[in-house]
CSV table of C-alpha atoms in Angstrom, one decimal:
chain,number,residue,atom,x,y,z
A,1,GLU,CA,-18.7,-221.9,-44.4
A,2,ALA,CA,-22.3,-221.0,-43.8
A,3,GLY,CA,-23.7,-221.9,-40.4
A,4,VAL,CA,-27.0,-223.3,-39.3
A,5,ALA,CA,-29.8,-221.0,-40.4
A,6,GLN,CA,-33.0,-220.6,-38.4
A,7,SER,CA,-36.1,-218.5,-38.9
A,8,PRO,CA,-37.9,-216.7,-37.6
A,9,ARG,CA,-35.7,-215.2,-34.8
A,10,TYR,CA,-38.7,-214.3,-32.6
A,11,LYS,CA,-42.3,-215.3,-32.6
A,12,ILE,CA,-45.2,-214.3,-30.4
A,13,ILE,CA,-48.5,-216.1,-30.6
A,14,GLU,CA,-51.5,-216.7,-28.4
A,15,LYS,CA,-52.2,-220.1,-26.8
A,16,ARG,CA,-54.0,-222.5,-29.0
A,17,GLN,CA,-52.5,-221.0,-32.2
A,18,SER,CA,-50.1,-222.9,-34.4
A,19,VAL,CA,-46.5,-222.0,-35.2
A,20,ALA,CA,-43.8,-223.3,-37.4
A,21,PHE,CA,-40.0,-223.0,-37.3
A,22,TRP,CA,-37.6,-223.6,-40.1
A,23,CYS,CA,-34.0,-224.8,-40.1
A,24,ASN,CA,-31.4,-225.1,-42.8
A,25,PRO,CA,-28.4,-227.1,-41.5
A,26,ILE,CA,-24.8,-226.9,-42.6
A,27,SER,CA,-24.4,-228.4,-46.0
A,28,GLY,CA,-23.4,-232.0,-45.9
A,29,HIS,CA,-24.4,-232.6,-42.2
A,30,ALA,CA,-26.4,-235.8,-42.1
A,31,THR,CA,-27.7,-235.3,-38.6
A,32,LEU,CA,-30.2,-232.6,-37.6
A,33,TYR,CA,-31.6,-231.9,-34.1
A,34,TRP,CA,-34.3,-229.8,-32.6
A,35,TYR,CA,-33.8,-228.8,-29.0
A,36,GLN,CA,-36.1,-226.9,-26.7
A,37,GLN,CA,-34.4,-224.5,-24.2
A,38,ILE,CA,-36.7,-223.2,-21.5
A,39,LEU,CA,-35.4,-220.1,-19.7
A,40,GLY,CA,-32.7,-221.0,-17.1
A,41,GLN,CA,-32.4,-224.6,-18.3
A,42,GLY,CA,-30.2,-226.6,-20.6
A,43,PRO,CA,-31.3,-227.6,-24.1
A,44,LYS,CA,-33.6,-230.6,-24.2
A,45,LEU,CA,-33.6,-232.8,-27.2
A,46,LEU,CA,-37.0,-233.0,-29.0
A,47,ILE,CA,-36.1,-234.9,-32.1
A,48,GLN,CA,-33.1,-236.2,-34.0
A,49,PHE,CA,-33.0,-236.9,-37.7
A,50,GLN,CA,-30.4,-238.9,-39.6
A,51,ASN,CA,-30.7,-237.8,-43.2
A,52,ASN,CA,-34.5,-237.8,-43.6
A,53,GLY,CA,-35.3,-240.5,-41.1
A,54,VAL,CA,-36.2,-240.0,-37.4
A,55,VAL,CA,-33.5,-241.5,-35.0
A,56,ASP,CA,-35.0,-240.3,-31.7
A,57,ASP,CA,-38.3,-238.5,-31.0
A,58,SER,CA,-38.9,-240.0,-27.5
A,59,GLN,CA,-39.2,-236.6,-25.9
A,60,LEU,CA,-41.3,-234.9,-28.6
A,61,PRO,CA,-44.9,-234.2,-27.4
A,62,LYS,CA,-46.4,-235.8,-30.4
A,63,ASP,CA,-50.0,-234.7,-29.5
A,64,ARG,CA,-49.0,-231.2,-30.4
A,65,PHE,CA,-45.5,-231.2,-31.9
A,66,SER,CA,-44.5,-232.5,-35.3
A,67,ALA,CA,-41.3,-232.3,-37.4
A,68,GLU,CA,-40.1,-233.3,-40.8
A,69,ARG,CA,-36.9,-233.1,-42.7
A,70,LEU,CA,-37.6,-232.8,-46.4
A,71,LYS,CA,-35.2,-234.6,-48.7
A,72,GLY,CA,-32.7,-234.9,-45.8
A,73,VAL,CA,-31.8,-231.2,-45.8
A,74,ASP,CA,-34.2,-228.5,-44.4
A,75,SER,CA,-36.4,-229.2,-41.5
A,76,THR,CA,-39.6,-227.7,-40.1
A,77,LEU,CA,-40.8,-228.0,-36.5
A,78,LYS,CA,-44.5,-227.3,-35.9
A,79,ILE,CA,-46.5,-226.8,-32.7
A,80,GLN,CA,-50.3,-227.1,-32.9
A,81,PRO,CA,-52.0,-226.0,-30.7
A,82,ALA,CA,-49.5,-224.1,-28.6
A,83,LYS,CA,-49.6,-224.0,-24.8
A,84,LEU,CA,-48.2,-221.4,-22.4
A,85,GLU,CA,-45.5,-223.9,-21.3
A,86,ASP,CA,-44.2,-224.1,-24.9
A,87,SER,CA,-42.6,-220.7,-24.4
A,88,ALA,CA,-38.9,-221.3,-25.0
A,89,VAL,CA,-36.1,-221.0,-27.4
A,90,TYR,CA,-36.1,-223.6,-30.1
A,91,LEU,CA,-32.6,-224.5,-31.2
A,92,CYS,CA,-31.7,-226.3,-34.4
A,93,ALA,CA,-28.3,-228.0,-34.6
A,94,SER,CA,-26.6,-230.1,-37.1
A,95,SER,CA,-23.6,-232.5,-37.0
A,96,PRO,CA,-21.6,-234.5,-39.5
A,97,LEU,CA,-21.1,-237.4,-37.2
A,98,GLU,CA,-23.5,-237.3,-34.2
A,99,GLU,CA,-20.8,-235.7,-32.1
A,100,LYS,CA,-19.9,-232.1,-32.1
A,101,LEU,CA,-23.0,-230.0,-32.6
A,102,PHE,CA,-23.3,-226.8,-34.7
A,103,PHE,CA,-26.1,-224.6,-33.4
A,104,GLY,CA,-28.3,-222.0,-35.1
A,105,SER,CA,-29.3,-218.7,-33.3
A,106,GLY,CA,-32.6,-220.2,-32.3
A,107,THR,CA,-36.2,-219.1,-32.4
A,108,GLN,CA,-37.5,-217.4,-29.3
A,109,LEU,CA,-41.2,-218.3,-28.9
A,110,SER,CA,-43.5,-216.5,-26.5
A,111,VAL,CA,-47.0,-218.0,-26.0
A,112,LEU,CA,-49.4,-215.5,-24.4
B,1,ALA,CA,-29.4,-243.3,-16.3
B,2,GLN,CA,-27.6,-240.7,-18.4
B,3,LYS,CA,-27.3,-237.4,-16.6
B,4,VAL,CA,-25.2,-234.2,-16.4
B,5,THR,CA,-25.1,-232.2,-13.3
B,6,GLN,CA,-23.8,-228.6,-13.1
B,7,ALA,CA,-24.2,-227.7,-9.4
B,8,GLN,CA,-23.2,-224.1,-9.8
B,9,THR,CA,-26.1,-222.1,-11.1
B,10,GLU,CA,-24.3,-218.7,-11.2
B,11,ILE,CA,-20.8,-217.6,-10.5
B,12,SER,CA,-19.6,-214.0,-10.2
B,13,VAL,CA,-15.9,-213.1,-10.4
B,14,VAL,CA,-13.9,-210.0,-10.9
B,15,GLU,CA,-11.8,-209.7,-14.1
B,16,LYS,CA,-8.5,-211.5,-14.0
B,17,GLU,CA,-9.7,-213.9,-11.4
B,18,ASP,CA,-9.4,-217.7,-12.2
B,19,VAL,CA,-12.7,-219.6,-12.1
B,20,THR,CA,-13.6,-223.3,-12.3
B,21,LEU,CA,-16.9,-224.6,-13.6
B,22,ASP,CA,-17.9,-228.0,-12.3
B,23,CYS,CA,-19.4,-230.8,-14.2
B,24,VAL,CA,-20.4,-234.3,-13.0
B,25,TYR,CA,-21.8,-236.9,-15.3
B,26,GLU,CA,-23.5,-240.3,-15.1
B,27,THR,CA,-23.6,-243.0,-17.7
B,28,ARG,CA,-23.3,-246.8,-17.8
B,29,ASP,CA,-21.7,-246.7,-21.2
B,30,THR,CA,-17.9,-247.2,-21.4
B,31,THR,CA,-17.7,-245.2,-24.5
B,32,TYR,CA,-18.9,-241.6,-24.5
B,33,TYR,CA,-18.0,-238.1,-25.4
B,34,LEU,CA,-18.0,-235.0,-23.1
B,35,PHE,CA,-18.4,-231.5,-24.3
B,36,TRP,CA,-18.4,-227.9,-23.1
B,37,TYR,CA,-20.4,-225.3,-25.0
B,38,LYS,CA,-20.6,-221.5,-24.4
B,39,GLN,CA,-23.8,-219.6,-24.8
B,40,PRO,CA,-23.2,-215.8,-24.9
B,41,PRO,CA,-26.0,-213.3,-24.6
B,42,SER,CA,-26.6,-213.5,-28.4
B,43,GLY,CA,-28.0,-217.0,-27.7
B,44,GLU,CA,-26.1,-219.2,-30.1
B,45,LEU,CA,-24.3,-222.2,-28.4
B,46,VAL,CA,-20.7,-222.4,-29.4
B,47,PHE,CA,-18.6,-225.6,-29.2
B,48,LEU,CA,-15.5,-225.3,-26.9
B,49,ILE,CA,-14.1,-228.8,-26.5
B,50,ARG,CA,-14.8,-232.5,-27.0
B,51,ARG,CA,-13.3,-235.3,-25.0
B,52,ASN,CA,-13.7,-239.0,-25.5
B,53,SER,CA,-13.9,-241.4,-22.6
B,54,PHE,CA,-10.6,-243.1,-23.3
B,55,ASP,CA,-8.6,-239.9,-23.3
B,56,GLU,CA,-8.1,-238.6,-19.8
B,57,GLN,CA,-5.3,-236.2,-20.7
B,58,ASN,CA,-6.0,-232.7,-19.6
B,59,GLU,CA,-6.2,-230.0,-22.2
B,60,ILE,CA,-5.2,-226.4,-22.3
B,61,SER,CA,-6.2,-223.9,-24.9
B,62,GLY,CA,-5.1,-220.4,-24.2
B,63,ARG,CA,-6.8,-219.3,-21.0
B,64,TYR,CA,-9.1,-222.3,-21.0
B,65,SER,CA,-8.2,-225.7,-19.5
B,66,TRP,CA,-10.2,-228.8,-18.9
B,67,ASN,CA,-9.7,-231.5,-16.2
B,68,PHE,CA,-11.3,-234.9,-17.0
B,69,GLN,CA,-11.3,-237.5,-14.2
B,70,LYS,CA,-13.1,-240.8,-14.8
B,71,SER,CA,-12.6,-241.8,-11.2
B,72,THR,CA,-14.9,-239.0,-10.0
B,73,SER,CA,-17.0,-238.8,-13.3
B,74,SER,CA,-16.1,-235.1,-13.5
B,75,PHE,CA,-15.1,-232.9,-16.4
B,76,ASN,CA,-14.3,-229.5,-15.0
B,77,PHE,CA,-13.6,-226.3,-16.9
B,78,THR,CA,-11.2,-223.6,-15.7
B,79,ILE,CA,-10.8,-220.1,-17.1
B,80,THR,CA,-7.6,-218.4,-16.1
B,81,ALA,CA,-7.4,-214.6,-15.8
B,82,SER,CA,-11.1,-214.2,-16.7
B,83,GLN,CA,-12.2,-211.4,-18.9
B,84,VAL,CA,-15.5,-209.6,-19.3
B,85,VAL,CA,-16.0,-211.3,-22.7
B,86,ASP,CA,-16.1,-214.6,-20.9
B,87,SER,CA,-19.5,-213.7,-19.4
B,88,ALA,CA,-21.9,-216.3,-20.7
B,89,VAL,CA,-23.8,-219.5,-19.8
B,90,TYR,CA,-21.6,-222.6,-20.0
B,91,PHE,CA,-23.0,-226.0,-20.6
B,92,CYS,CA,-21.4,-229.3,-20.0
B,93,ALA,CA,-22.8,-232.1,-22.2
B,94,LEU,CA,-22.6,-235.9,-22.5
B,95,ASN,CA,-23.0,-238.1,-25.6
B,96,PRO,CA,-23.1,-241.8,-24.7
B,97,ARG,CA,-22.2,-244.1,-27.5
B,98,GLY,CA,-23.9,-247.3,-26.4
B,99,THR,CA,-27.2,-247.9,-24.6
B,100,GLY,CA,-27.5,-244.2,-24.0
B,101,GLY,CA,-28.7,-243.8,-27.5
B,102,PHE,CA,-26.1,-241.5,-29.0
B,103,LYS,CA,-28.0,-238.3,-28.1
B,104,THR,CA,-26.3,-235.3,-26.5
B,105,ILE,CA,-27.6,-234.6,-23.0
B,106,PHE,CA,-26.9,-231.1,-21.5
B,107,GLY,CA,-26.5,-230.0,-18.0
B,108,ALA,CA,-28.6,-227.1,-16.7
B,109,GLY,CA,-25.7,-224.7,-17.3
B,110,THR,CA,-23.6,-222.3,-15.2
B,111,ARG,CA,-24.1,-218.6,-15.7
B,112,LEU,CA,-20.7,-216.8,-15.4
B,113,PHE,CA,-20.6,-213.0,-14.7
B,114,VAL,CA,-17.2,-211.4,-15.0
B,115,LYS,CA,-17.1,-207.9,-13.7
B,116,ALA,CA,-14.7,-205.3,-14.8
């Protein structure tokens, strides 16, 4: 079974630029999550989708972050404009039943 | 409030030692799930175990064992006879199934170093 796919693996941008991350969840998983993991911390939930609807985006900085899940499958997370404090690993996870999470390898973002 | 506390930031042991990683959680929900995930240097979090709030039976899987105690709101993880490959960051997580919103909340993690 294919796992959660994320790209790119690494991204370096300058502050105020925009960036987008892509995630392809495990086939059949209804729930998709984007987490932000700052160095030395645990993952923090940014947004949770159930199929193509948003379940929770309470911790998403909506002035600069946006996310969508097209047709309830792939998802894209965008940051525009990026700030220095956005430097982190962005993890995508999927789950069949909102319980056990299957994670991708993450995208490591460095904002200079 | 929904919260997971892993008080140990880093632990260093010598191979073959036993090590226990502590996890204390807070939730007002009576139904919830607890998890442990492993994050090796490659970065991908790997699921280790899930426990629901109604099942306090301890579990053993090879060198890994978990002790769930609702009375102290703890879900501790023990590695017996540690190996170098166990070196990783370990996260305890809580998924409340009521007013907590059904989202998984992670602790800050414990970095385990196992030296040969």
